[in-house]
Structure formats: structure tokens, C-alpha cells
Coordinates of C-alpha atoms and ligand atoms in Angstrom, one line a residue:
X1 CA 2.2 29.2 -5.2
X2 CA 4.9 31.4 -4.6
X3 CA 8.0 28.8 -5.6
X4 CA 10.9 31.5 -4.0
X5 CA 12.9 28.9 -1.6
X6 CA 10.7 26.1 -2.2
X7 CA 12.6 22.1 -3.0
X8 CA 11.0 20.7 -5.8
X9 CA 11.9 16.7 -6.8
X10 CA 11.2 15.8 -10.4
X11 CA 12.0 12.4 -11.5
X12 CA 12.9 12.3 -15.0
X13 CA 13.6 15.4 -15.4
X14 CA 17.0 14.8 -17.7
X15 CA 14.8 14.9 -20.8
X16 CA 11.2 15.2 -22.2
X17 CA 8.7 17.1 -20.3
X18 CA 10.0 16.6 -17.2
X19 CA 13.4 18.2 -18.1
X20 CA 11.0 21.6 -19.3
X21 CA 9.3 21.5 -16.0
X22 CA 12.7 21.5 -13.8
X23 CA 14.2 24.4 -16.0
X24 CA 10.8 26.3 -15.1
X25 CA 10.6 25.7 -11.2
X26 CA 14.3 26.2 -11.3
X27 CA 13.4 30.1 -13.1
X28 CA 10.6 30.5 -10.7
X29 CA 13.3 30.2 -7.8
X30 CA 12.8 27.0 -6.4
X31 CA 15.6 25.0 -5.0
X32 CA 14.9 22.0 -8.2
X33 CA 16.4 18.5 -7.6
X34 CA 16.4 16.6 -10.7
X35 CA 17.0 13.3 -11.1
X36 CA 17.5 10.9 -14.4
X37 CA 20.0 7.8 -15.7
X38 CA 22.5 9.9 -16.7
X39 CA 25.1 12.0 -15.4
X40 CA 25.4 14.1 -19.0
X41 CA 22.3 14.8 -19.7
X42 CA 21.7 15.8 -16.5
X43 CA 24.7 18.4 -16.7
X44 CA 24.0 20.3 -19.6
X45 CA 20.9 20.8 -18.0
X46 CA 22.4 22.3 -14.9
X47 CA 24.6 24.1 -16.8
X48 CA 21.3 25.7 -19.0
X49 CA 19.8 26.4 -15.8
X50 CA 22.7 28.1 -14.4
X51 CA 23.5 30.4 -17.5
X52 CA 20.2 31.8 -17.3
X53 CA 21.2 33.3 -13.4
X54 CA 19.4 30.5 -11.7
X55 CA 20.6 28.5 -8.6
X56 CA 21.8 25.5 -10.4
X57 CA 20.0 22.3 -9.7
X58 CA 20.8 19.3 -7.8
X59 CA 21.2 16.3 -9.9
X60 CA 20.6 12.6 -8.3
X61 CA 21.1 9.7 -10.2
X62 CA 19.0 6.4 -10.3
X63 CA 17.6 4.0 -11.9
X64 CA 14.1 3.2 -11.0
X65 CA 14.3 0.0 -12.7
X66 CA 15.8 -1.0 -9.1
X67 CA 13.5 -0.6 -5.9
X68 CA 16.8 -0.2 -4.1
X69 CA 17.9 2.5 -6.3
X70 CA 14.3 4.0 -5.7
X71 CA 15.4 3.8 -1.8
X72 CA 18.5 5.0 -2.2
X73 CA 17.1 8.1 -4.1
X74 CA 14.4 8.7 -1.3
X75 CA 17.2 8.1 1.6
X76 CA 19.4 10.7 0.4
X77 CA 17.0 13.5 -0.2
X78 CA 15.7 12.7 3.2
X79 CA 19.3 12.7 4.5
X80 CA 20.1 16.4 2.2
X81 CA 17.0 18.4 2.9
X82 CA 15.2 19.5 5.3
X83 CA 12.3 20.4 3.3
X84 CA 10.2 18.9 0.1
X85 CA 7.5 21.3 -1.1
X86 CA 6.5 19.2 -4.2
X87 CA 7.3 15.5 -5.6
X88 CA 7.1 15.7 -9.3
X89 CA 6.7 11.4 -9.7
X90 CA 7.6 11.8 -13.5
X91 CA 9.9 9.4 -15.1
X92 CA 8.6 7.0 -17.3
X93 CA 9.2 4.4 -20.5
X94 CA 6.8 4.2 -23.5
X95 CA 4.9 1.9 -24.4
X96 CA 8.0 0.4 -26.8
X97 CA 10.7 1.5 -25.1
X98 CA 13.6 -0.6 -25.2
X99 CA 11.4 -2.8 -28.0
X100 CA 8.2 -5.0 -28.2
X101 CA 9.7 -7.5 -25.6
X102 CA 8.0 -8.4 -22.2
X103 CA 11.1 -7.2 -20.0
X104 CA 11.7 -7.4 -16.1
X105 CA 12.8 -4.9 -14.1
X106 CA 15.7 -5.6 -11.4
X107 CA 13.2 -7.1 -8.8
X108 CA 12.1 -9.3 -11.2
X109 CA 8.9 -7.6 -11.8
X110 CA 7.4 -6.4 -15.3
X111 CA 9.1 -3.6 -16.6
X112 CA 7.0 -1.0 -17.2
X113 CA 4.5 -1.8 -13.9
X114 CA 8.1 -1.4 -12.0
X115 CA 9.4 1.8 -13.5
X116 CA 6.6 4.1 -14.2
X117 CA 4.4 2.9 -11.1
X118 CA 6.0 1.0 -8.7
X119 CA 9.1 3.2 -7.8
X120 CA 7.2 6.1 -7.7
X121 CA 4.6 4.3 -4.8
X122 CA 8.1 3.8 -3.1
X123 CA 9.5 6.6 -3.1
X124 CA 6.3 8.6 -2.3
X125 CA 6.0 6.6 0.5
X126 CA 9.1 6.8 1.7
X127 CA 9.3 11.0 1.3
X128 CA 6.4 11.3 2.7
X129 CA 7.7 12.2 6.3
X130 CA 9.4 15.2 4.7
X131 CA 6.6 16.6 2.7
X132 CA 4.3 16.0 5.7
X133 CA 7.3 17.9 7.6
X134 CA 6.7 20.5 4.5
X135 CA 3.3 20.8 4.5
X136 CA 0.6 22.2 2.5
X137 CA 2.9 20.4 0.4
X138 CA 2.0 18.5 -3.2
X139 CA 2.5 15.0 -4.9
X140 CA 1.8 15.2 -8.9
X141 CA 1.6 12.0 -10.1
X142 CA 2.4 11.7 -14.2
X143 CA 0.2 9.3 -15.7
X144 CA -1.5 9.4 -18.6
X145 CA -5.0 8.6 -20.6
X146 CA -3.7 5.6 -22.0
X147 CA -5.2 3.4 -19.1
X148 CA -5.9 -0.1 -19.2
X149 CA -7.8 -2.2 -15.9
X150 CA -5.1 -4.6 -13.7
X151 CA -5.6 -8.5 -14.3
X152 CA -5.1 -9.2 -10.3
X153 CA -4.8 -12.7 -11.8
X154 CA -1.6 -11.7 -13.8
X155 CA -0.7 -8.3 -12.8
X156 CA 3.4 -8.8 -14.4
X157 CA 1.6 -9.7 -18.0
X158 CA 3.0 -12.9 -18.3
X159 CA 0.7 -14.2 -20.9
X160 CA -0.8 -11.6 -23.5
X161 CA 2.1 -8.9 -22.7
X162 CA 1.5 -5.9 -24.9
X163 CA 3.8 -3.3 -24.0
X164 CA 0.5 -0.7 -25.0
X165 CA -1.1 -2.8 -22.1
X166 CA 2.0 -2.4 -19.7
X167 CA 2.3 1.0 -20.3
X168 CA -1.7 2.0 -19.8
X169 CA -1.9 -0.5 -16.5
X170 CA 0.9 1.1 -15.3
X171 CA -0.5 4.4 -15.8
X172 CA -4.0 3.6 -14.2
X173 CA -1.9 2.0 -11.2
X174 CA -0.5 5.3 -11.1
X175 CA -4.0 6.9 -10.9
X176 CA -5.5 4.3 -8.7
X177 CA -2.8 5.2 -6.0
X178 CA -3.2 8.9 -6.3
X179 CA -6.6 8.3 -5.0
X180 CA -6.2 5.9 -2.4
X181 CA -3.3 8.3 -1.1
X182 CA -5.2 11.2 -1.1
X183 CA -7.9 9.5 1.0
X184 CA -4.5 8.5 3.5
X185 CA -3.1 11.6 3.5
X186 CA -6.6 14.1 4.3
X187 CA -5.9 16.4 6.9
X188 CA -2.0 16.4 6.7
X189 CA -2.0 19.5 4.5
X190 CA 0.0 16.8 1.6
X191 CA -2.1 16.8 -1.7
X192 CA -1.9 14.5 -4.7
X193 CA -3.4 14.5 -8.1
X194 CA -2.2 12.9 -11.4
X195 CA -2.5 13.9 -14.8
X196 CA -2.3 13.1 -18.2
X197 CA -0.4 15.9 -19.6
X198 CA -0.9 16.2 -23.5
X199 CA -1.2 13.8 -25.9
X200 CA 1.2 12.7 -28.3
X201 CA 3.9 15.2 -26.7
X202 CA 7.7 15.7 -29.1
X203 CA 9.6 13.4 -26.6
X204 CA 11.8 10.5 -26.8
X205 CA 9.5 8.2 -25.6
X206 CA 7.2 9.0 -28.2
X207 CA 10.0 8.8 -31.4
X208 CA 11.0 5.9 -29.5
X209 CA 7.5 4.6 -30.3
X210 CA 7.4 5.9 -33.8
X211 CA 4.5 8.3 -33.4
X212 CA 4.0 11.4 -35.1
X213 CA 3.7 13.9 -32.6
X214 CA 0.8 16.1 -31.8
X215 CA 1.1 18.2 -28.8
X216 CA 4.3 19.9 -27.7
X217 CA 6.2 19.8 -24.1
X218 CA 5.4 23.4 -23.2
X219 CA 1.7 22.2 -23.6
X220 CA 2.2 19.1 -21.0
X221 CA 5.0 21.2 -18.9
X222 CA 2.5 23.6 -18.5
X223 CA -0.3 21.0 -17.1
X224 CA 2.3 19.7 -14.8
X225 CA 3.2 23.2 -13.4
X226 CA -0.3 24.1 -13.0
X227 CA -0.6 20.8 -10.4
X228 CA 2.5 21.5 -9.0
X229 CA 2.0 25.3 -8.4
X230 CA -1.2 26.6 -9.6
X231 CA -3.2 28.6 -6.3
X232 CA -6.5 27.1 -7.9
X233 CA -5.6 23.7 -7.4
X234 CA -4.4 24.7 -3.8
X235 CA -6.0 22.0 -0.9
X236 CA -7.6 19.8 -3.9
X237 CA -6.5 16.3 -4.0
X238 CA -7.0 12.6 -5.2
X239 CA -8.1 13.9 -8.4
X240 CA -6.9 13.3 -12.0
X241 CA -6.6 15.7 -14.9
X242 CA -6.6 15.8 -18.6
X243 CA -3.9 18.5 -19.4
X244 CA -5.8 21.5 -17.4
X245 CA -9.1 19.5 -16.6
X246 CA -9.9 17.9 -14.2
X247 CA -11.6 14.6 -15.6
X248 CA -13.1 11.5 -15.2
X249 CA -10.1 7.9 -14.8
X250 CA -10.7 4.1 -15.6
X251 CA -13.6 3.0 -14.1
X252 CA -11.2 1.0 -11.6
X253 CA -9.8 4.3 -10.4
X254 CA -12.6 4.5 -8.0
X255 CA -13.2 0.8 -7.2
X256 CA -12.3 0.9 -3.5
X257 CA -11.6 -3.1 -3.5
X258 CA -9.5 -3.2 -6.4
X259 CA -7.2 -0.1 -5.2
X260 CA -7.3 -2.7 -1.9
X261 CA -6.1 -5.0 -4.2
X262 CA -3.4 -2.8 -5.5
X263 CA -2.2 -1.5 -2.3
X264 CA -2.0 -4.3 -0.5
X265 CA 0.4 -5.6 -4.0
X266 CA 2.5 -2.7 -4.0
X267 CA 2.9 -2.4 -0.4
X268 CA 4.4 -6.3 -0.6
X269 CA 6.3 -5.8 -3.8
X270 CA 8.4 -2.9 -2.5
X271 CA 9.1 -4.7 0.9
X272 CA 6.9 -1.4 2.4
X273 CA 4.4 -3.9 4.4
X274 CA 7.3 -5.7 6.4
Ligands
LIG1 N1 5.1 12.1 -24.2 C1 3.8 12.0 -24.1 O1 3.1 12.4 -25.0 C2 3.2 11.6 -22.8 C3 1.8 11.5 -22.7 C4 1.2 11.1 -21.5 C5 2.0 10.8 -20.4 N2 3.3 11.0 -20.5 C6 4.2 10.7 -19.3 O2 5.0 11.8 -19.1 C7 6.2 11.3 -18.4 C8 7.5 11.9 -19.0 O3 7.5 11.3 -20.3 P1 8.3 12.0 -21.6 O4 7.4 12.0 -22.7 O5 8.9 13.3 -21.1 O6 9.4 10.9 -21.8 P2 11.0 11.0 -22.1 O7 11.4 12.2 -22.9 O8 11.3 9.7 -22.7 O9 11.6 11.2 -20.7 C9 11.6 10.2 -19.7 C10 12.3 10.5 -18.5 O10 12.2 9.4 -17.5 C11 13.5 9.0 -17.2 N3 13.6 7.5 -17.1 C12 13.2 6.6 -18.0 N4 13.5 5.3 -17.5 C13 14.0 5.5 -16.3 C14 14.6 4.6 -15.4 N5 14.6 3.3 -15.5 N6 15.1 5.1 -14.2 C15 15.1 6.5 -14.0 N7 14.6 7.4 -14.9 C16 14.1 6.9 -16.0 C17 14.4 9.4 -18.4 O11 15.7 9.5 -17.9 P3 17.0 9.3 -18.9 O12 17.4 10.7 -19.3 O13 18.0 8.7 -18.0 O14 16.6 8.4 -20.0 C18 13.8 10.8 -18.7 O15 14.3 11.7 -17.9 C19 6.1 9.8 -18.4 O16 5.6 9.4 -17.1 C20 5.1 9.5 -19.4 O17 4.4 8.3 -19.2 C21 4.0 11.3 -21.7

């Protein structure tokens, strides 16, 4: 895809690999929004951006550990552009980020479930009438292969929390809803696929977690881009990838009742279904 004058929104994209990804849609001459906690970090990489002669991003600030802040974030893109090309859904915590702890988000809901899935369902949602308006447009979901099945009995873990279980049923929520979209959105020239990126990446979340690293950012950036931009990929959706494969999800990726299940949840939980 040529990205000359296209508006790309990355969410977490003031560090990590979605930070590498912004500075690289921003070189291939797309109008890049990027979005993060904080106003800093999010500044020096405007001002990277702009020393190496590109138009410099536009940074929005929220914290998607707030539905409202997700809907804030959506409403004002909606209200500053008239076009979305491609919704990078990208920010994310680790599976011990901010410690061991079960932790609630600001709706009350588990942490991880809220930030790494549940915002981004909003905020998809809500865009979509812009990257319909955009169209053949793309959605690139971030997951991972760390993927664990939902408990419908007990979806906010509040007996046997793990945060490696949060983070991996957050991720395969992430998947699940890439597919059921995809089946939603055929024929409206929107795709959406999600990945896992590379394993093990040098990232905060992943120091955070005390891994040794394996894989670098340009190797995940790079798998990203290729969903975001890549011509092969042009027209394909509801499918997930394993850095530049495509490949096999969960099991309950394609279990029509249980993304039922989920949809109906997430459609309640973010107030969508009133
Ligand atoms: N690293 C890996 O090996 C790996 C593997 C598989 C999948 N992934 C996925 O890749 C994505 C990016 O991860 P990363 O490794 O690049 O992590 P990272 O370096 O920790 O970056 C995470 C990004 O998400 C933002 N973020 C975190 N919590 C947020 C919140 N409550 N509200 C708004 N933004 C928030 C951060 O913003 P601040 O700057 O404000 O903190 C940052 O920009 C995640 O979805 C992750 O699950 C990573």
C-alpha cells in the first residue's frame, strides 16, 4: 500500500514496537497519529520523527485503563479527521506489569482484559464509521501467541488470577474479536487480522517481566507493517498471524458460540449494546 497521505492510528505507540511502527509509517509519508500515557515520551518521538524531514505526528493522550478515555480518544479523531486508512489497536501491559497483583481497571473490570482487549473493541467500534468512510481500509489487531481460553463463568479472574492467564485471555479475546469482526464487516472494503508479532521482543513490557529477550522490535515492527501495509495481505481478513505467517489461534478462536459469548460481554461492558 502506497502510505503517501494516508492517517494511520497506533495506540501505544510512545514506546516498544508500536513506537518503531509509527516512526516507519510516519517515513513512508503517512499522516501517523500516535497515542500513549505520556505527553514526553510522546514528544521526543515527534521530535525524532520530525528531524528526519517527516510531517510530525499527532500525539493523543489516554489512558485505556478508562472506557471513557477510550471514547474520548475515538471522539476526537472522529471529530479531527476526515479519514482513517488503518487502526493499529496496539497498546498493551505484560503479563507482570505493574506486579503479580489481580488489579482493576477504572470500570472496575480486570486489568489486563480491560486494557489490552476491551478498549481496543471500543474504540474499533466506535472508528469504524470513519474507516468504513475510508475504505479498503485495515484494522491490525496486536495480540499475541500467549493465548489462554475465557472462563465465561469468571471472565475478570477473580479466583485463580495469574497475570500470565490475564495477559494470554486477553490476547485470545483480542483474536476471537478479529474474527467475528471480520465476518461483520465483509463487503465494506474494512479488513482485520491480528498477529502475534515476535516473541520475546526488547520492550518494556518484557524487562518489566524479567525475561531475557529474544527477538528484536524491527522483527515484530516489521510483522505489523506487513498487516498494516503489505499489497499481499490486501482484501484478506479475520485471520491471525505468527510474525509473517498466517497461522492457526486457540481452538476458541473459531468457536462461533463462545465469540457469541464474548461479543455479547464486550458489547455490555463498554455500554456499546445500549
Ligand atoms: N514484547 C513482546 O515480545 C510482545 C510479544 C507478543 C505481543 N506483544 C504485544 O505487542 C504490543 C506492544 O507491546 P510492547 O512489547 O511494545 O510493549 P511496551 O514497550 O511496554 O509498550 C506498550 C505501549 O502501550 C502503552 N500502554 C500501556 N498501558 C496503557 C494504558 N493503560 N493506556 C494507554 N496506553 C498504554 C504504552 O504507553 P506508555 O508509554 O504510556 O507506557 C506503550 O506505548 C502489546 O499489545 C503486546 O501485548 C508484545
Amino acid at each position: 500500500m502506497n502510505m503517501d497521505g494516508k492517517t494511520v492510528l497506533v495506540t501505544g505507540s510512545t514506546d516498544g514496537v508500536g513506537r518503531y511502527v509509527a516512526a516507519k509509517l510516519a517515513a513512508a509519508g503517512a499522516r501517523v497519529l500516535i497515542h500513549g500515557r505520556d505527553r514526553e515520551r510522546a514528544r521526543t518521538l515527534a521530535d525524532e520523527i520530525k528531524r528526519q524531514g517527516h510531517s510530525e505526528p499527532i500525539f493523543y493522550q489516554a489512558d485505556l485503563s478508562s472506557l471513557a478515555a477510550a471514547r474520548q480518544l475515538a471522539e476526537t479523531v472522529l471529530a479531527e479527521h476526515k479519514r482513517l486508512d488503518v487502526f493499529i489497536s496496539n497498546a498493551g501491559i505484560g503479563s507482570r506489569s505493574l506486579g503479580t497483583e489481580r488489579r482493576t481497571s477504572a470500570d472496575g473490570h480486570e486489568l489486563r482484559f480491560a486494557v489490552n482487549y476491551l478498549s481496543g473493541f471500543l474504540l474499533a467500534h466506535l472508528l469504524l464509521p470513519l474507516l468504513k468512510a475510508s475504505a479498503p481500509s485495515r484494522i491490525v489487531n496486536v495480540a499475541s501467541l500467549g493465548q489462554h481460553p475465557l472462563d465465561f463463568d469468571d471472565v475478570m479472574l477473580t479466583k485463580g488470577y495469574t497475570g500470565t492467564r490475564a495477559y494470554a485471555q486477553s490476547k485470545l479475546a483480542q483474536i476471537m474479536f478479529t474474527v467475528d469482526l471480520a465476518r461483520e464487516l465483509e463487503g465494506s472494503g474494512v479488513t482485520v487480522n491480528a498477529l502475534h508479532p515476535a516473541t520475546y521482543m526488547n520492550t518494556t513490557m518484557v524487562r518489566e517481566g524479567g525475561i531475557t529477550p529474544i527477538s528484536t522490535v524491527e522483527q515484530g515492527g516489521e510483522a505489523i507493517l506487513h498487516l498494516a501495509t503489505g499489497d499481499d495481505v490486501a482484501g484478506k481478513s479475520g485471520l491471525f498471524f505468527n510474525g509473517m505467517q498466517q497461522s492457526q489461534a486457540n481452538p476458541q478462536a473459531y468457536d462461533e458460540a463462545a465469540r457469541k459469548r464474548l461479543r455479547t460481554l464486550s458489547l455490555e461492558l463498554t455500554g456499546l449494546s445500549a
